[in-house]
C-alpha positions as a printed NumPy array, in Angstrom:
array([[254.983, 113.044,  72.028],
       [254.183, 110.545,  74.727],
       [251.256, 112.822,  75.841],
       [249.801, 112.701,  72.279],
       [250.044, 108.278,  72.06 ],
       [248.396, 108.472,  75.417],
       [245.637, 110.457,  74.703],
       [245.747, 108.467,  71.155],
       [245.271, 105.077,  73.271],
       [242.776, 106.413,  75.744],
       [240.688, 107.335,  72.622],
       [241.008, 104.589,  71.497],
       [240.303, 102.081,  74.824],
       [237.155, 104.628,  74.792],
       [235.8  , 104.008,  71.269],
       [236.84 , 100.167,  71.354],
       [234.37 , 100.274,  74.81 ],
       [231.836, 102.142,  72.959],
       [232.026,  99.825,  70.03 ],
       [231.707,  96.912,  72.372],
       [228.017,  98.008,  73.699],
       [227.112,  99.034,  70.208],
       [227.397,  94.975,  69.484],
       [224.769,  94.127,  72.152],
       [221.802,  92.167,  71.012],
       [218.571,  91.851,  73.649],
       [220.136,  89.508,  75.286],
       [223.121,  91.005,  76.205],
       [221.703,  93.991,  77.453],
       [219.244,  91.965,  79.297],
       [222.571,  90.277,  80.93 ],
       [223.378,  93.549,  81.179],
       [220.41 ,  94.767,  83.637],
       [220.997,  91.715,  85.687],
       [224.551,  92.55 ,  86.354],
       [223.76 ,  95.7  ,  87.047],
       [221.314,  94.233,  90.125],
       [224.032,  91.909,  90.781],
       [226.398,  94.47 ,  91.828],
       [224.183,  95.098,  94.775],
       [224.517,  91.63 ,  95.815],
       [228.363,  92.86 ,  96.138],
       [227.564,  95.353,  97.976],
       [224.998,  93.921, 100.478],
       [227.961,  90.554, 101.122],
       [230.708,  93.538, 102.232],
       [228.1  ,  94.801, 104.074],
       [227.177,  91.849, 106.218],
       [230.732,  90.935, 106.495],
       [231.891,  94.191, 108.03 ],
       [228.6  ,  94.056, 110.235],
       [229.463,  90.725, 111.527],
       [233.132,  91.369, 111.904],
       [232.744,  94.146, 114.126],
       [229.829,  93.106, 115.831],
       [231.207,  89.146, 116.136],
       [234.571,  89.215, 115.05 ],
       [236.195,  86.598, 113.183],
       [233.319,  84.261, 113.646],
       [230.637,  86.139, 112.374],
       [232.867,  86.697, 109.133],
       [233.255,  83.314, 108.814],
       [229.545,  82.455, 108.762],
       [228.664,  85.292, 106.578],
       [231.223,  83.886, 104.046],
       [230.353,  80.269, 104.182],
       [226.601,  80.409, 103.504],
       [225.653,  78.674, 100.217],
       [223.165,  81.711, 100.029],
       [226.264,  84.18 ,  99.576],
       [228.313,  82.229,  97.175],
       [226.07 ,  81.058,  94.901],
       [224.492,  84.773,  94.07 ],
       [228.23 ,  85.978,  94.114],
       [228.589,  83.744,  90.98 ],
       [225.976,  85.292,  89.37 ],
       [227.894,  88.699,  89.536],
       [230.723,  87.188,  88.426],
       [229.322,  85.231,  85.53 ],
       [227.492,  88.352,  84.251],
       [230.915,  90.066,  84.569],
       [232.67 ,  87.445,  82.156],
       [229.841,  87.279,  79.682],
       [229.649,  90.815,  79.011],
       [233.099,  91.28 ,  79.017],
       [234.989,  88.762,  78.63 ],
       [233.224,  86.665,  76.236],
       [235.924,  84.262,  74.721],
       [237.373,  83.565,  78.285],
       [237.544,  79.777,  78.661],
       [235.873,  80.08 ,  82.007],
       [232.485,  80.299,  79.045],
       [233.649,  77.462,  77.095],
       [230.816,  75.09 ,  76.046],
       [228.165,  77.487,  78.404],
       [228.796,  74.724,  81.438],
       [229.136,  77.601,  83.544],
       [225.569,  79.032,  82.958],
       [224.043,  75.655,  83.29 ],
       [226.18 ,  74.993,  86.768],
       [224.936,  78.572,  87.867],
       [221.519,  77.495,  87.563],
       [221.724,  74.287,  89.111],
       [223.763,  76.501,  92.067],
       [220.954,  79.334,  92.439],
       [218.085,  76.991,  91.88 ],
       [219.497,  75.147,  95.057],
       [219.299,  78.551,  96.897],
       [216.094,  79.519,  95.829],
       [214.322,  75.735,  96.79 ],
       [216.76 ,  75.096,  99.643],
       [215.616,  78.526, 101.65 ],
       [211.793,  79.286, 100.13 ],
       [210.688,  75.052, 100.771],
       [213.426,  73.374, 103.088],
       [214.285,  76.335, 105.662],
       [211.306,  78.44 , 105.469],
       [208.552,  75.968, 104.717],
       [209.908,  73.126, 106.449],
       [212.383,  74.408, 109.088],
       [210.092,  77.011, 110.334],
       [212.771,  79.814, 109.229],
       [211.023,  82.934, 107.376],
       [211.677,  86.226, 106.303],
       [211.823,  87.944, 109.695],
       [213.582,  90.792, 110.878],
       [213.475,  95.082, 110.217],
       [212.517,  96.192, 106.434],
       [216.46 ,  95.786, 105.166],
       [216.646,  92.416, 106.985],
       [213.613,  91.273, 105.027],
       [214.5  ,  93.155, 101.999],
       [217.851,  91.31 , 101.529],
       [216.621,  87.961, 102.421],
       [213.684,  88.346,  99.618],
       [216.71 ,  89.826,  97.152],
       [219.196,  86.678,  97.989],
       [216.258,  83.969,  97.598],
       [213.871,  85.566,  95.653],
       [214.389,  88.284,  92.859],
       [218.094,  87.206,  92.185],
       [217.17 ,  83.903,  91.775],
       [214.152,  84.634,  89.463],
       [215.658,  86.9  ,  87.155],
       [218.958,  84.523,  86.349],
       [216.21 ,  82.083,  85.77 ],
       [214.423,  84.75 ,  83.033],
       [217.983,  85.061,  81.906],
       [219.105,  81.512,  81.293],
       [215.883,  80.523,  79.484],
       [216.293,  83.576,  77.087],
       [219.797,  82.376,  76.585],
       [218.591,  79.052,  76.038],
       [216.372,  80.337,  73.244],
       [218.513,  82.66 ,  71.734],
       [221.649,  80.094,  71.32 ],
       [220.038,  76.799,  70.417],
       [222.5  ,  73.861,  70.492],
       [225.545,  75.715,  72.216],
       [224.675,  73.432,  75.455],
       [227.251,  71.08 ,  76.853],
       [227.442,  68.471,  74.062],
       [227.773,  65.396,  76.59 ],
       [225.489,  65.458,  79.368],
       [227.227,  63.161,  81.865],
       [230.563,  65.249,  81.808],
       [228.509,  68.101,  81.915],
       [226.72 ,  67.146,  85.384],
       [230.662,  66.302,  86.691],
       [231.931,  69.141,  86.152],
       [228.666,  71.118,  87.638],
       [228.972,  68.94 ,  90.512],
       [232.262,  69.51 ,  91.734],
       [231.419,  72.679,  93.965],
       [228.218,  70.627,  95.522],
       [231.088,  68.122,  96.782],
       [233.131,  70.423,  97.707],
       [230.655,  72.497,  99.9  ],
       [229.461,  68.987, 101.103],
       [232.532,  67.82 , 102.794],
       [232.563,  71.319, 104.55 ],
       [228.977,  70.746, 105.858],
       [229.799,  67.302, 107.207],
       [233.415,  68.322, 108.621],
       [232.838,  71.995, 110.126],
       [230.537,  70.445, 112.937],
       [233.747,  68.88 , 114.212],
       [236.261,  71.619, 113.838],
       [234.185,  74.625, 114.747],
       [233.032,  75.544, 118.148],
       [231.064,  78.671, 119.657],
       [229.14 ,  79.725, 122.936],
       [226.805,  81.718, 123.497],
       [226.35 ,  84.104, 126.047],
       [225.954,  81.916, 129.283],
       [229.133,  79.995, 128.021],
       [227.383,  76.807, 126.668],
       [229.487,  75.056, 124.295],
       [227.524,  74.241, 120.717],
       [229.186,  72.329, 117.261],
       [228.776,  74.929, 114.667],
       [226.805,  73.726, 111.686],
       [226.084,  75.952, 108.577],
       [222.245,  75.338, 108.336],
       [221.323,  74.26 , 112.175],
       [220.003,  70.771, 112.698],
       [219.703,  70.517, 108.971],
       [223.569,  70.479, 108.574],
       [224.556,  69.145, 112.11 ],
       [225.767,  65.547, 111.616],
       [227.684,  65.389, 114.621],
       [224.692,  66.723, 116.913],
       [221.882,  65.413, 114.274],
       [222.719,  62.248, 112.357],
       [219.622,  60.87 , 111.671],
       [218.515,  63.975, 110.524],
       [221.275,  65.816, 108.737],
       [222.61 ,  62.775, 107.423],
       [219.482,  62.359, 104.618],
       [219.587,  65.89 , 104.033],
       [222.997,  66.51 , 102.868],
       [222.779,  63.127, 100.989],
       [219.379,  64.222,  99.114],
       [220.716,  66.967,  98.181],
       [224.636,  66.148,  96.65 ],
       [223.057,  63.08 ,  95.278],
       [219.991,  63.656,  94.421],
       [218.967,  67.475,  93.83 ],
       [221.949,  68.611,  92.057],
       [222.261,  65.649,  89.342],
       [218.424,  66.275,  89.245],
       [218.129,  69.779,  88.668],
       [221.08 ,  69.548,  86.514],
       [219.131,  67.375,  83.89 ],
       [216.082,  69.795,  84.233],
       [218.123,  72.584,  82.763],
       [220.157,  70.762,  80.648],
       [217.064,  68.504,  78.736],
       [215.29 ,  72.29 ,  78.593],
       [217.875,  73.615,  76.615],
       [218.113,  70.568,  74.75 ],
       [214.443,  70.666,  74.081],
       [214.034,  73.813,  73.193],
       [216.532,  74.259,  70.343],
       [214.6  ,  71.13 ,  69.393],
       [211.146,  72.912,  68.869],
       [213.181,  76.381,  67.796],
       [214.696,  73.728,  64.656],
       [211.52 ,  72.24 ,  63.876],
       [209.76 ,  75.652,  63.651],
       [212.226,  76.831,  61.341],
       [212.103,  74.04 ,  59.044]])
């Protein structure tokens, strides 16, 4: 008897999963795709880590983990993973999570492509996988929740954050966050290298060094939490705003 419910339930688990990708629209399956490339961003972060664990130990963990890079395509897994699944999960109330995951991977995709690479001198250097994975973390990933968020934007006019202000501080919470660990983690973390010099460990070199690099650092970190974040936040959010506006007027 307790065979027969089981096989009962696991029918129906099966045809309630089937059922649920019957209800996909474009967009979803779109979202879909995406998640699907996603999960190789998974796979690529437990790859580094267990590179740099074994190869660096602890440390090398530790800097795999606390790259902006890293978290901020994470959350595009993991946002894909609640939108197709777990669409009334209050983690997708009011969409302020899409809008803050666009603000986060925009940041990525400027910070590496124009600050690091274009101004820093850093660049997509290393074997074929080295260069592959960069371009896949700062590039493509980037891109295509870009292509997704503006076909979201299209296809649910007016579902953005009603208030803009609370909107931008609750997006900007994680920027602070991540900001006092830039400014702090000079001062707590040390390394050497091989000839036993000491250095201050800073996330993104002189960029990120304000006990080493004041002057320099200092402005950067600043322009960024103050400036780039609120910025791009408004660029997303007056999009969305503006395009359910022409989508309205086209339908009237």
């Amino acid at each position: 008897m307790n065979t027969d419910l089981m096989e009962i339930k696991n029918k129906k688990d099966k045809w309630n999963l089937v059922n649920h990708f019957k209800s996909f629209k474009w967009i979803d399956w779109l979202g879909f795709a995406f998640f699907l490339m996603y999960s190789v961003t998974i796979v690529f972060f437990i790859f580094d880590i267990i590179t740099e664990l074994s190869t660096n130990g602890g440390y090398g963990g530790w800097k795999t983990i606390d790259k902006f890079t890293d978290q901020s395509n994470i959350l595009l897994w993991f946002y894909m993973l609640f939108y197709l699944f777990f669409r009334k999960h209050s983690f997708l109330k009011n969409n302020q999570w899409l809008i803050s995951n666009l603000v986060y991977i925009f940041f990525t995709f400027i910070g590496y492509n124009v600050i690091l690479v274009g101004l820093g001198g850093y660049g997509y250097r290393g074997n074929f996988f080295e260069i592959f994975e960069n371009a896949w973390y700062h590039i493509i990933c980037p891109i295509s929740f870009f292509v997704f968020g503006f076909c979201f934007f299209y296809f649910y006019q007016n579902q953005y954050p009603k208030i803009f202000w609370i909107s931008l501080l609750k997006q900007i919470i994680y920027p602070t966050i991540y900001v006092i660990y830039l400014i702090t983690i000079p001062f707590v973390l040390n390394y050497s290298d091989q000839e036993g010099n000491i250095y201050h460990y800073s996330v993104y070199g002189n960029f990120t060094n304000v006990r080493d690099n004041l002057t320099i650092a200092l402005p950067v970190i600043l322009g960024m939490w103050l400036i780039f974040f609120p910025a791009s936040h408004a660029i997303f959010y007056f999009s969305w705003f503006g395009i359910s506006k022409i989508k309205k007027n086209n339908n009237n």
